[in-house]
Amino acid sequence: MRTTVGIVGAGPAGLLLARLLHNAGVDSVVLESRDRAYVEQRQRAGILEQGTVDVLRAAGAGERMDREGLQHDGIELRFDRRRHRVDFPALTGGRSVTVYAQTEVCKDLIALQLKEGGPLLFEAEALAVEDADTDRPRVRFRHQGVEDVLECDYVVGCDGFWGVARKAVPAELSRTFERSYPFGWLGVLADVPPSHDELVYARHDRGFALLSMRSPTVSRLYLQVPEGTDAESWSDEEIWDELERRFATDDGWRLERGPITQKSVTPMRSYVHEPMRHGRLFLAGDAAHIVPPTGAKGLNLAVGDVVTFARALTSLRETGSSALLDAYSATCLRRVWQAERFSYDMTTLLHPAPDADPFEGRLQLARLERIASSRAAETDLAEGYTGFSFE
């Protein structure tokens, strides 16, 4: 099998890249180890930055997002039983975010790829990326029980942290940067309308809490819990009681309860692999970097990576210059490290560490007071949350 760009992984990054390349007249093949149902049901991110929304629309993948997605013009910070709303458009020149689940983005892109794009092979397990430092890289994969080879001009690894793409970068050329956090998020889906029309980020001495949503009738909520917590060790009643404590305010706001349909615990970590390119292998998304979910950056960073690659390859075809391709890693990493910084800041702002002393707790409150009282500090948060430029 032969193609111009071999894409390993059919998450939102790989699928969007295939769409961008199709629109640019570049052929590609997408290999995905899981089946279609799994990819379309894999619960992950739900917040799309303004730039991501614009890219999906321009790619022809925004029709259902615009119809069913929930545009949010701000978030609410809660601390010390008080509430403060951050108004995104007023602080960023009109930018906002959209709540639209990764599962829905994948469904839209899969439908487009199968209808208009190149081959998309489900249950095609990538075994190795070979000859990445030559002009004929290849992906060995197994599909329907048979081993095969995909020969390419370029390979883009969108196969996540545990995938094979990053392993093709020689260890002596790799640098990794990592930070683990001593807590996780207990996340639940509940069949109850959200108790607030925007996301609520709550800092409490007992731990962080987040009120989010998946639709006007389904709530997504999170609690900070100790690292290694078993989700099933929390009863539904205990979860609702703890959420009420952490979201409590002095103005009579109430949290609506409903049936919990799903529980899971998400670990918290920061990770960056440098470089994001080796020869004709390009890493994108979780294959190269991971952020804690506090800043809602993971999916959006992946989009930035594949937009950068697609623009660079298009530039090469139109001008004959490889300058943008050669700059891929440096270009992406500038945005990655800003997102890592923002996500770290949000995490340390809102999550009390297990061993935190009263001094650290008061510093968190002072940082939140600064955001609530300073337009400059509030603007910095709003600009980071709504997204860093793909340019």
mmCIF file of C-alpha atoms in Angstrom:
data_model
loop_
_atom_site.group_PDB
_atom_site.id
_atom_site.type_symbol
_atom_site.label_atom_id
_atom_site.label_comp_id
_atom_site.label_asym_id
_atom_site.label_seq_id
_atom_site.Cartn_x
_atom_site.Cartn_y
_atom_site.Cartn_z
ATOM 1 C CA MET A 1 0.000 0.000 0.000
ATOM 2 C CA ARG A 2 1.332 3.455 -0.905
ATOM 3 C CA THR A 3 0.284 6.980 0.042
ATOM 4 C CA THR A 4 1.698 10.449 0.518
ATOM 5 C CA VAL A 5 0.921 10.785 4.233
ATOM 6 C CA GLY A 6 0.463 7.804 6.525
ATOM 7 C CA ILE A 7 -1.546 8.795 9.604
ATOM 8 C CA VAL A 8 -1.314 6.550 12.649
ATOM 9 C CA GLY A 9 -4.363 6.983 14.859
ATOM 10 C CA ALA A 10 -7.968 8.009 14.175
ATOM 11 C CA GLY A 11 -8.570 10.265 17.111
ATOM 12 C CA PRO A 12 -9.553 13.865 16.425
ATOM 13 C CA ALA A 13 -5.985 14.802 15.419
ATOM 14 C CA GLY A 14 -5.549 12.054 12.839
ATOM 15 C CA LEU A 15 -9.048 12.447 11.453
ATOM 16 C CA LEU A 16 -8.793 16.221 11.174
ATOM 17 C CA LEU A 17 -5.405 15.934 9.478
ATOM 18 C CA ALA A 18 -6.863 13.537 6.914
ATOM 19 C CA ARG A 19 -9.636 16.054 6.249
ATOM 20 C CA LEU A 20 -7.232 18.993 5.902
ATOM 21 C CA LEU A 21 -5.035 17.013 3.512
ATOM 22 C CA HIS A 22 -8.050 15.891 1.468
ATOM 23 C CA ASN A 23 -9.146 19.510 1.078
ATOM 24 C CA ALA A 24 -5.610 20.393 -0.040
ATOM 25 C CA GLY A 25 -5.538 17.601 -2.619
ATOM 26 C CA VAL A 26 -3.061 15.423 -0.700
ATOM 27 C CA ASP A 27 -3.769 11.698 -0.388
ATOM 28 C CA SER A 28 -3.478 9.906 2.948
ATOM 29 C CA VAL A 29 -4.280 6.626 4.688
ATOM 30 C CA VAL A 30 -5.435 6.498 8.312
ATOM 31 C CA LEU A 31 -4.653 3.434 10.453
ATOM 32 C CA GLU A 32 -6.639 2.964 13.680
ATOM 33 C CA SER A 33 -6.102 0.028 16.035
ATOM 34 C CA ARG A 34 -9.617 0.169 17.531
ATOM 35 C CA ASP A 35 -12.981 -0.410 15.875
ATOM 36 C CA ARG A 36 -15.241 2.430 14.780
ATOM 37 C CA ALA A 37 -17.663 2.064 17.687
ATOM 38 C CA TYR A 38 -14.851 2.427 20.214
ATOM 39 C CA VAL A 39 -13.483 5.587 18.575
ATOM 40 C CA GLU A 40 -16.946 7.153 18.422
ATOM 41 C CA GLN A 41 -17.634 6.392 22.091
ATOM 42 C CA ARG A 42 -14.231 7.239 23.618
ATOM 43 C CA GLN A 43 -14.972 9.925 26.222
ATOM 44 C CA ARG A 44 -12.318 12.625 26.303
ATOM 45 C CA ALA A 45 -12.269 16.407 25.967
ATOM 46 C CA GLY A 46 -15.333 18.571 25.559
ATOM 47 C CA ILE A 47 -14.083 22.176 25.256
ATOM 48 C CA LEU A 48 -13.155 23.563 21.838
ATOM 49 C CA GLU A 49 -11.126 26.763 21.663
ATOM 50 C CA GLN A 50 -12.128 29.502 19.243
ATOM 51 C CA GLY A 51 -9.313 28.486 16.884
ATOM 52 C CA THR A 52 -10.409 24.841 16.862
ATOM 53 C CA VAL A 53 -13.996 25.843 16.097
ATOM 54 C CA ASP A 54 -12.789 28.039 13.222
ATOM 55 C CA VAL A 55 -10.636 25.219 11.785
ATOM 56 C CA LEU A 56 -13.484 22.683 11.912
ATOM 57 C CA ARG A 57 -15.816 25.107 10.154
ATOM 58 C CA ALA A 58 -13.254 25.907 7.460
ATOM 59 C CA ALA A 59 -12.641 22.180 6.928
ATOM 60 C CA GLY A 60 -16.340 21.552 6.309
ATOM 61 C CA ALA A 61 -16.772 19.692 9.588
ATOM 62 C CA GLY A 62 -18.687 22.293 11.575
ATOM 63 C CA GLU A 63 -22.318 21.882 10.559
ATOM 64 C CA ARG A 64 -23.457 19.697 13.460
ATOM 65 C CA MET A 65 -21.096 21.425 15.884
ATOM 66 C CA ASP A 66 -22.732 24.762 15.071
ATOM 67 C CA ARG A 67 -26.183 23.223 15.464
ATOM 68 C CA GLU A 68 -25.643 21.205 18.654
ATOM 69 C CA GLY A 69 -22.543 22.689 20.312
ATOM 70 C CA LEU A 70 -22.939 25.057 23.237
ATOM 71 C CA GLN A 71 -21.092 28.349 22.819
ATOM 72 C CA HIS A 72 -19.757 29.673 26.112
ATOM 73 C CA ASP A 73 -18.727 33.271 26.570
ATOM 74 C CA GLY A 74 -17.139 32.776 29.982
ATOM 75 C CA ILE A 75 -16.447 30.627 33.014
ATOM 76 C CA GLU A 76 -17.194 31.123 36.669
ATOM 77 C CA LEU A 77 -14.555 30.922 39.397
ATOM 78 C CA ARG A 78 -15.702 29.999 42.905
ATOM 79 C CA PHE A 79 -13.615 30.451 46.008
ATOM 80 C CA ASP A 80 -14.255 31.343 49.633
ATOM 81 C CA ARG A 81 -18.017 30.790 48.970
ATOM 82 C CA ARG A 82 -17.978 33.622 46.393
ATOM 83 C CA ARG A 83 -18.508 33.698 42.618
ATOM 84 C CA HIS A 84 -16.660 35.591 39.898
ATOM 85 C CA ARG A 85 -17.470 35.389 36.200
ATOM 86 C CA VAL A 86 -14.735 35.784 33.574
ATOM 87 C CA ASP A 87 -16.213 37.369 30.420
ATOM 88 C CA PHE A 88 -14.227 35.993 27.469
ATOM 89 C CA PRO A 89 -15.450 38.195 24.582
ATOM 90 C CA ALA A 90 -15.031 41.395 26.580
ATOM 91 C CA LEU A 91 -11.447 40.475 27.486
ATOM 92 C CA THR A 92 -10.225 38.875 24.239
ATOM 93 C CA GLY A 93 -11.771 40.916 21.456
ATOM 94 C CA GLY A 94 -14.711 38.575 20.924
ATOM 95 C CA ARG A 95 -13.308 35.062 21.387
ATOM 96 C CA SER A 96 -15.299 32.300 23.101
ATOM 97 C CA VAL A 97 -15.227 28.510 23.490
ATOM 98 C CA THR A 98 -17.683 25.782 22.501
ATOM 99 C CA VAL A 99 -18.762 22.731 24.470
ATOM 100 C CA TYR A 100 -18.857 19.879 21.955
ATOM 101 C CA ALA A 101 -17.585 16.467 22.984
ATOM 102 C CA GLN A 102 -14.599 14.778 21.331
ATOM 103 C CA THR A 103 -16.855 11.824 20.537
ATOM 104 C CA GLU A 104 -19.016 14.084 18.397
ATOM 105 C CA VAL A 105 -16.018 15.638 16.639
ATOM 106 C CA CYS A 106 -14.811 12.129 15.782
ATOM 107 C CA LYS A 107 -18.233 11.055 14.500
ATOM 108 C CA ASP A 108 -18.383 14.076 12.196
ATOM 109 C CA LEU A 109 -14.866 13.585 10.837
ATOM 110 C CA ILE A 110 -15.272 9.825 10.385
ATOM 111 C CA ALA A 111 -18.457 10.347 8.376
ATOM 112 C CA LEU A 112 -16.688 12.872 6.131
ATOM 113 C CA GLN A 113 -13.632 10.665 5.679
ATOM 114 C CA LEU A 114 -15.651 7.602 4.733
ATOM 115 C CA LYS A 115 -17.783 9.635 2.329
ATOM 116 C CA GLU A 116 -15.154 11.821 0.665
ATOM 117 C CA GLY A 117 -11.647 11.038 1.896
ATOM 118 C CA GLY A 118 -8.981 8.389 1.508
ATOM 119 C CA PRO A 119 -8.769 4.976 3.192
ATOM 120 C CA LEU A 120 -9.627 4.832 6.894
ATOM 121 C CA LEU A 121 -8.795 1.379 8.253
ATOM 122 C CA PHE A 122 -10.240 0.432 11.615
ATOM 123 C CA GLU A 123 -8.782 -2.483 13.608
ATOM 124 C CA ALA A 124 -5.489 -1.849 11.805
ATOM 125 C CA GLU A 125 -2.819 -2.093 14.500
ATOM 126 C CA ALA A 126 0.377 -0.170 13.764
ATOM 127 C CA LEU A 127 3.327 -2.343 14.767
ATOM 128 C CA ALA A 128 6.226 -0.015 13.999
ATOM 129 C CA VAL A 129 7.296 3.086 12.098
ATOM 130 C CA GLU A 130 10.426 2.247 10.125
ATOM 131 C CA ASP A 131 12.996 4.194 8.083
ATOM 132 C CA ALA A 132 11.765 7.502 9.458
ATOM 133 C CA ASP A 133 15.106 9.134 8.646
ATOM 134 C CA THR A 134 14.868 8.263 4.949
ATOM 135 C CA ASP A 135 12.708 9.667 2.145
ATOM 136 C CA ARG A 136 10.598 6.475 2.178
ATOM 137 C CA PRO A 137 9.284 5.942 5.711
ATOM 138 C CA ARG A 138 6.925 3.011 6.246
ATOM 139 C CA VAL A 139 4.414 1.782 8.783
ATOM 140 C CA ARG A 140 4.168 -1.917 9.489
ATOM 141 C CA PHE A 141 0.639 -2.813 10.578
ATOM 142 C CA ARG A 142 -1.699 -5.748 11.073
ATOM 143 C CA HIS A 143 -5.189 -5.642 9.567
ATOM 144 C CA GLN A 144 -7.707 -8.485 9.605
ATOM 145 C CA GLY A 145 -5.014 -10.814 10.918
ATOM 146 C CA VAL A 146 -2.581 -10.082 8.083
ATOM 147 C CA GLU A 147 0.624 -8.038 8.326
ATOM 148 C CA ASP A 148 1.073 -5.338 5.713
ATOM 149 C CA VAL A 149 3.252 -2.299 5.013
ATOM 150 C CA LEU A 150 2.137 1.275 4.314
ATOM 151 C CA GLU A 151 4.810 3.106 2.335
ATOM 152 C CA CYS A 152 4.668 6.891 2.632
ATOM 153 C CA ASP A 153 6.400 10.141 1.893
ATOM 154 C CA TYR A 154 5.592 11.269 5.448
ATOM 155 C CA VAL A 155 4.249 9.639 8.609
ATOM 156 C CA VAL A 156 2.280 11.566 11.229
ATOM 157 C CA GLY A 157 1.939 9.828 14.596
ATOM 158 C CA CYS A 158 -1.419 10.711 16.131
ATOM 159 C CA ASP A 159 -1.520 7.469 18.136
ATOM 160 C CA GLY A 160 -1.382 8.813 21.676
ATOM 161 C CA PHE A 161 1.073 8.403 24.518
ATOM 162 C CA TRP A 162 1.170 4.601 24.310
ATOM 163 C CA GLY A 163 1.436 4.390 20.518
ATOM 164 C CA VAL A 164 4.352 3.219 18.395
ATOM 165 C CA ALA A 165 5.176 6.452 16.564
ATOM 166 C CA ARG A 166 7.207 8.136 19.306
ATOM 167 C CA LYS A 167 9.244 4.942 19.785
ATOM 168 C CA ALA A 168 10.694 5.485 16.310
ATOM 169 C CA VAL A 169 12.559 8.567 17.548
ATOM 170 C CA PRO A 170 16.020 7.406 18.700
ATOM 171 C CA ALA A 171 16.460 7.665 22.471
ATOM 172 C CA GLU A 172 19.692 9.617 22.097
ATOM 173 C CA LEU A 173 17.816 12.335 20.194
ATOM 174 C CA SER A 174 14.873 12.548 22.614
ATOM 175 C CA ARG A 175 14.317 14.776 25.615
ATOM 176 C CA THR A 176 11.305 14.383 27.865
ATOM 177 C CA PHE A 177 9.871 16.736 30.468
ATOM 178 C CA GLU A 178 7.308 15.454 32.943
ATOM 179 C CA ARG A 179 5.365 16.402 36.046
ATOM 180 C CA SER A 180 2.984 14.088 37.897
ATOM 181 C CA TYR A 181 0.391 15.377 40.337
ATOM 182 C CA PRO A 182 -0.575 13.633 43.600
ATOM 183 C CA PHE A 183 -4.286 13.764 42.803
ATOM 184 C CA GLY A 184 -6.740 12.899 40.051
ATOM 185 C CA TRP A 185 -10.239 13.764 38.902
ATOM 186 C CA LEU A 186 -13.244 11.625 39.736
ATOM 187 C CA GLY A 187 -15.487 12.378 36.760
ATOM 188 C CA VAL A 188 -19.174 11.538 36.444
ATOM 189 C CA LEU A 189 -21.821 11.816 33.755
ATOM 190 C CA ALA A 190 -25.293 12.489 35.121
ATOM 191 C CA ASP A 191 -28.700 12.606 33.469
ATOM 192 C CA VAL A 192 -29.611 16.014 34.830
ATOM 193 C CA PRO A 193 -29.585 19.473 33.192
ATOM 194 C CA PRO A 194 -26.484 21.470 34.155
ATOM 195 C CA SER A 195 -26.975 23.575 37.266
ATOM 196 C CA HIS A 196 -25.260 26.525 35.613
ATOM 197 C CA ASP A 197 -25.146 27.676 31.991
ATOM 198 C CA GLU A 198 -21.336 28.000 31.964
ATOM 199 C CA LEU A 199 -18.465 25.980 33.414
ATOM 200 C CA VAL A 200 -17.801 26.488 37.111
ATOM 201 C CA TYR A 201 -14.276 26.051 38.507
ATOM 202 C CA ALA A 202 -14.356 25.795 42.300
ATOM 203 C CA ARG A 203 -11.387 25.999 44.658
ATOM 204 C CA HIS A 204 -12.200 24.578 48.115
ATOM 205 C CA ASP A 205 -10.079 23.524 51.072
ATOM 206 C CA ARG A 206 -11.437 19.987 50.598
ATOM 207 C CA GLY A 207 -10.363 19.953 46.943
ATOM 208 C CA PHE A 208 -11.201 21.227 43.485
ATOM 209 C CA ALA A 209 -14.557 20.699 41.730
ATOM 210 C CA LEU A 210 -15.696 21.397 38.171
ATOM 211 C CA LEU A 211 -19.225 21.725 36.839
ATOM 212 C CA SER A 212 -19.364 21.087 33.102
ATOM 213 C CA MET A 213 -21.855 19.609 30.652
ATOM 214 C CA ARG A 214 -22.190 17.460 27.565
ATOM 215 C CA SER A 215 -25.591 18.754 26.457
ATOM 216 C CA PRO A 216 -28.546 20.758 27.842
ATOM 217 C CA THR A 217 -29.740 17.559 29.554
ATOM 218 C CA VAL A 218 -26.469 15.850 30.581
ATOM 219 C CA SER A 219 -24.074 17.166 33.221
ATOM 220 C CA ARG A 220 -20.360 16.366 33.454
ATOM 221 C CA LEU A 221 -18.878 16.952 36.915
ATOM 222 C CA TYR A 222 -15.485 16.365 38.504
ATOM 223 C CA LEU A 223 -14.015 16.104 41.995
ATOM 224 C CA GLN A 224 -10.368 16.249 43.004
ATOM 225 C CA VAL A 225 -9.524 12.921 44.659
ATOM 226 C CA PRO A 226 -6.285 11.312 45.892
ATOM 227 C CA GLU A 227 -4.071 9.680 43.290
ATOM 228 C CA GLY A 228 -5.023 6.038 42.737
ATOM 229 C CA THR A 229 -8.660 6.427 43.860
ATOM 230 C CA ASP A 230 -11.076 3.714 42.710
ATOM 231 C CA ALA A 231 -14.125 5.407 41.189
ATOM 232 C CA GLU A 232 -16.433 2.690 42.516
ATOM 233 C CA SER A 233 -15.334 3.410 46.086
ATOM 234 C CA TRP A 234 -17.526 6.534 45.939
ATOM 235 C CA SER A 235 -21.274 6.043 46.149
ATOM 236 C CA ASP A 236 -23.537 8.297 44.104
ATOM 237 C CA GLU A 237 -24.807 9.996 47.250
ATOM 238 C CA GLU A 238 -21.283 10.651 48.492
ATOM 239 C CA ILE A 239 -20.371 12.224 45.160
ATOM 240 C CA TRP A 240 -23.354 14.573 45.152
ATOM 241 C CA ASP A 241 -22.801 15.513 48.812
ATOM 242 C CA GLU A 242 -19.149 16.371 48.160
ATOM 243 C CA LEU A 243 -19.980 18.360 45.042
ATOM 244 C CA GLU A 244 -22.497 20.379 47.036
ATOM 245 C CA ARG A 245 -19.877 21.172 49.683
ATOM 246 C CA ARG A 246 -17.282 22.348 47.189
ATOM 247 C CA PHE A 247 -19.654 24.404 45.044
ATOM 248 C CA ALA A 248 -21.415 26.033 48.018
ATOM 249 C CA THR A 249 -21.878 29.820 47.895
ATOM 250 C CA ASP A 250 -23.509 32.398 50.134
ATOM 251 C CA ASP A 251 -26.118 33.492 47.582
ATOM 252 C CA GLY A 252 -28.461 30.491 47.629
ATOM 253 C CA TRP A 253 -27.205 28.742 44.465
ATOM 254 C CA ARG A 254 -28.280 25.094 44.305
ATOM 255 C CA LEU A 255 -26.767 22.018 42.656
ATOM 256 C CA GLU A 256 -29.359 19.825 40.936
ATOM 257 C CA ARG A 257 -28.939 16.067 41.389
ATOM 258 C CA GLY A 258 -29.767 13.257 38.983
ATOM 259 C CA PRO A 259 -28.900 9.662 38.069
ATOM 260 C CA ILE A 260 -25.151 9.100 37.608
ATOM 261 C CA THR A 261 -24.569 6.979 34.494
ATOM 262 C CA GLN A 262 -20.771 6.826 34.382
ATOM 263 C CA LYS A 263 -17.823 7.154 36.788
ATOM 264 C CA SER A 264 -14.103 7.224 36.076
ATOM 265 C CA VAL A 265 -10.880 8.612 37.512
ATOM 266 C CA THR A 266 -8.486 10.627 35.359
ATOM 267 C CA PRO A 267 -4.837 10.873 36.466
ATOM 268 C CA MET A 268 -3.166 14.272 36.255
ATOM 269 C CA ARG A 269 0.165 14.734 34.510
ATOM 270 C CA SER A 270 2.174 17.057 32.309
ATOM 271 C CA TYR A 271 4.480 15.638 29.629
ATOM 272 C CA VAL A 272 6.406 16.960 26.631
ATOM 273 C CA HIS A 273 8.609 15.059 24.183
ATOM 274 C CA GLU A 274 11.178 17.014 22.205
ATOM 275 C CA PRO A 275 11.648 17.079 19.279
ATOM 276 C CA MET A 276 8.261 16.542 17.655
ATOM 277 C CA ARG A 277 9.896 15.560 14.361
ATOM 278 C CA HIS A 278 12.452 12.951 13.346
ATOM 279 C CA GLY A 279 13.235 12.791 9.647
ATOM 280 C CA ARG A 280 9.905 12.336 7.915
ATOM 281 C CA LEU A 281 8.079 11.298 11.088
ATOM 282 C CA PHE A 282 6.000 14.016 12.749
ATOM 283 C CA LEU A 283 4.410 13.604 16.194
ATOM 284 C CA ALA A 284 1.060 15.219 16.994
ATOM 285 C CA GLY A 285 -1.253 15.346 20.003
ATOM 286 C CA ASP A 286 -0.749 13.016 22.952
ATOM 287 C CA ALA A 287 2.061 11.236 21.114
ATOM 288 C CA ALA A 288 4.151 14.326 21.874
ATOM 289 C CA HIS A 289 2.555 16.087 24.829
ATOM 290 C CA ILE A 290 0.017 15.707 27.629
ATOM 291 C CA VAL A 291 -1.522 18.388 29.822
ATOM 292 C CA PRO A 292 -3.669 18.106 32.952
ATOM 293 C CA PRO A 293 -7.299 18.678 31.924
ATOM 294 C CA THR A 294 -7.755 21.782 34.079
ATOM 295 C CA GLY A 295 -6.953 24.130 31.195
ATOM 296 C CA ALA A 296 -9.000 22.245 28.546
ATOM 297 C CA LYS A 297 -6.000 22.189 26.212
ATOM 298 C CA GLY A 298 -5.357 18.575 25.122
ATOM 299 C CA LEU A 299 -7.619 18.283 22.074
ATOM 300 C CA ASN A 300 -6.920 21.862 21.056
ATOM 301 C CA LEU A 301 -3.156 21.347 21.146
ATOM 302 C CA ALA A 302 -3.553 18.335 18.872
ATOM 303 C CA VAL A 303 -5.548 20.455 16.427
ATOM 304 C CA GLY A 304 -2.776 23.058 16.430
ATOM 305 C CA ASP A 305 -0.206 20.377 15.595
ATOM 306 C CA VAL A 306 -2.036 18.976 12.572
ATOM 307 C CA VAL A 307 -2.949 22.440 11.277
ATOM 308 C CA THR A 308 0.763 23.300 11.428
ATOM 309 C CA PHE A 309 1.703 20.129 9.526
ATOM 310 C CA ALA A 310 -0.983 20.548 6.868
ATOM 311 C CA ARG A 311 0.001 24.170 6.234
ATOM 312 C CA ALA A 312 3.689 23.227 6.039
ATOM 313 C CA LEU A 313 3.107 20.416 3.554
ATOM 314 C CA THR A 314 0.860 22.630 1.444
ATOM 315 C CA SER A 315 3.560 25.306 1.441
ATOM 316 C CA LEU A 316 6.118 22.776 0.222
ATOM 317 C CA ARG A 317 3.865 21.689 -2.629
ATOM 318 C CA GLU A 318 3.024 25.256 -3.653
ATOM 319 C CA THR A 319 6.425 26.946 -3.232
ATOM 320 C CA GLY A 320 8.970 24.143 -3.241
ATOM 321 C CA SER A 321 10.293 25.388 0.119
ATOM 322 C CA SER A 322 10.564 22.988 3.056
ATOM 323 C CA ALA A 323 11.088 25.836 5.533
ATOM 324 C CA LEU A 324 7.762 25.356 7.325
ATOM 325 C CA LEU A 325 8.172 21.571 7.505
ATOM 326 C CA ASP A 326 11.690 22.008 8.863
ATOM 327 C CA ALA A 327 10.305 24.378 11.507
ATOM 328 C CA TYR A 328 7.423 22.046 12.490
ATOM 329 C CA SER A 329 8.792 20.973 15.860
ATOM 330 C CA ALA A 330 9.878 24.447 16.961
ATOM 331 C CA THR A 331 6.605 25.999 15.765
ATOM 332 C CA CYS A 332 4.453 23.480 17.624
ATOM 333 C CA LEU A 333 6.554 23.509 20.785
ATOM 334 C CA ARG A 334 6.152 27.267 21.228
ATOM 335 C CA ARG A 335 2.404 26.755 21.503
ATOM 336 C CA VAL A 336 2.756 23.515 23.480
ATOM 337 C CA TRP A 337 4.841 25.103 26.201
ATOM 338 C CA GLN A 338 2.451 28.040 26.540
ATOM 339 C CA ALA A 339 -0.398 25.540 26.955
ATOM 340 C CA GLU A 340 1.661 23.544 29.463
ATOM 341 C CA ARG A 341 2.305 26.728 31.407
ATOM 342 C CA PHE A 342 -1.354 27.726 31.367
ATOM 343 C CA SER A 343 -2.541 24.239 32.381
ATOM 344 C CA TYR A 344 0.001 24.082 35.207
ATOM 345 C CA ASP A 345 -1.036 27.522 36.440
ATOM 346 C CA MET A 346 -4.730 26.565 36.419
ATOM 347 C CA THR A 347 -4.005 23.290 38.193
ATOM 348 C CA THR A 348 -1.898 24.805 40.970
ATOM 349 C CA LEU A 349 -4.344 27.707 41.301
ATOM 350 C CA LEU A 350 -7.359 25.513 42.016
ATOM 351 C CA HIS A 351 -6.124 22.215 43.526
ATOM 352 C CA PRO A 352 -4.953 22.102 47.141
ATOM 353 C CA ALA A 353 -1.979 19.732 47.334
ATOM 354 C CA PRO A 354 -2.368 16.858 49.836
ATOM 355 C CA ASP A 355 0.524 18.219 51.908
ATOM 356 C CA ALA A 356 -0.327 21.914 51.453
ATOM 357 C CA ASP A 357 0.055 24.134 54.509
ATOM 358 C CA PRO A 358 -2.137 27.153 55.378
ATOM 359 C CA PHE A 359 0.343 29.529 53.703
ATOM 360 C CA GLU A 360 -0.114 27.801 50.337
ATOM 361 C CA GLY A 361 -3.882 27.882 50.763
ATOM 362 C CA ARG A 362 -3.845 31.627 51.339
ATOM 363 C CA LEU A 363 -1.621 32.109 48.290
ATOM 364 C CA GLN A 364 -4.206 30.332 46.144
ATOM 365 C CA LEU A 365 -6.921 32.627 47.462
ATOM 366 C CA ALA A 366 -4.702 35.663 46.851
ATOM 367 C CA ARG A 367 -4.130 34.581 43.232
ATOM 368 C CA LEU A 368 -7.883 34.171 42.735
ATOM 369 C CA GLU A 369 -8.538 37.570 44.349
ATOM 370 C CA ARG A 370 -6.041 39.070 41.912
ATOM 371 C CA ILE A 371 -7.895 37.606 38.917
ATOM 372 C CA ALA A 372 -11.223 38.866 40.292
ATOM 373 C CA SER A 373 -9.920 42.399 40.906
ATOM 374 C CA SER A 374 -7.414 43.005 38.090
ATOM 375 C CA ARG A 375 -8.462 43.283 34.454
ATOM 376 C CA ALA A 376 -4.893 42.488 33.383
ATOM 377 C CA ALA A 377 -4.821 39.235 35.371
ATOM 378 C CA GLU A 378 -8.320 38.325 34.224
ATOM 379 C CA THR A 379 -7.375 39.011 30.593
ATOM 380 C CA ASP A 380 -4.357 36.715 30.845
ATOM 381 C CA LEU A 381 -6.616 33.885 32.012
ATOM 382 C CA ALA A 382 -9.229 34.582 29.316
ATOM 383 C CA GLU A 383 -6.627 34.700 26.534
ATOM 384 C CA GLY A 384 -5.090 31.423 27.678
ATOM 385 C CA TYR A 385 -8.426 29.660 28.062
ATOM 386 C CA THR A 386 -9.843 30.686 24.683
ATOM 387 C CA GLY A 387 -6.637 29.594 22.992
ATOM 388 C CA PHE A 388 -3.215 30.477 21.669
ATOM 389 C CA SER A 389 -2.852 31.278 17.993
ATOM 390 C CA PHE A 390 -2.234 28.490 15.459
ATOM 391 C CA GLU A 391 -0.078 30.905 13.464
#
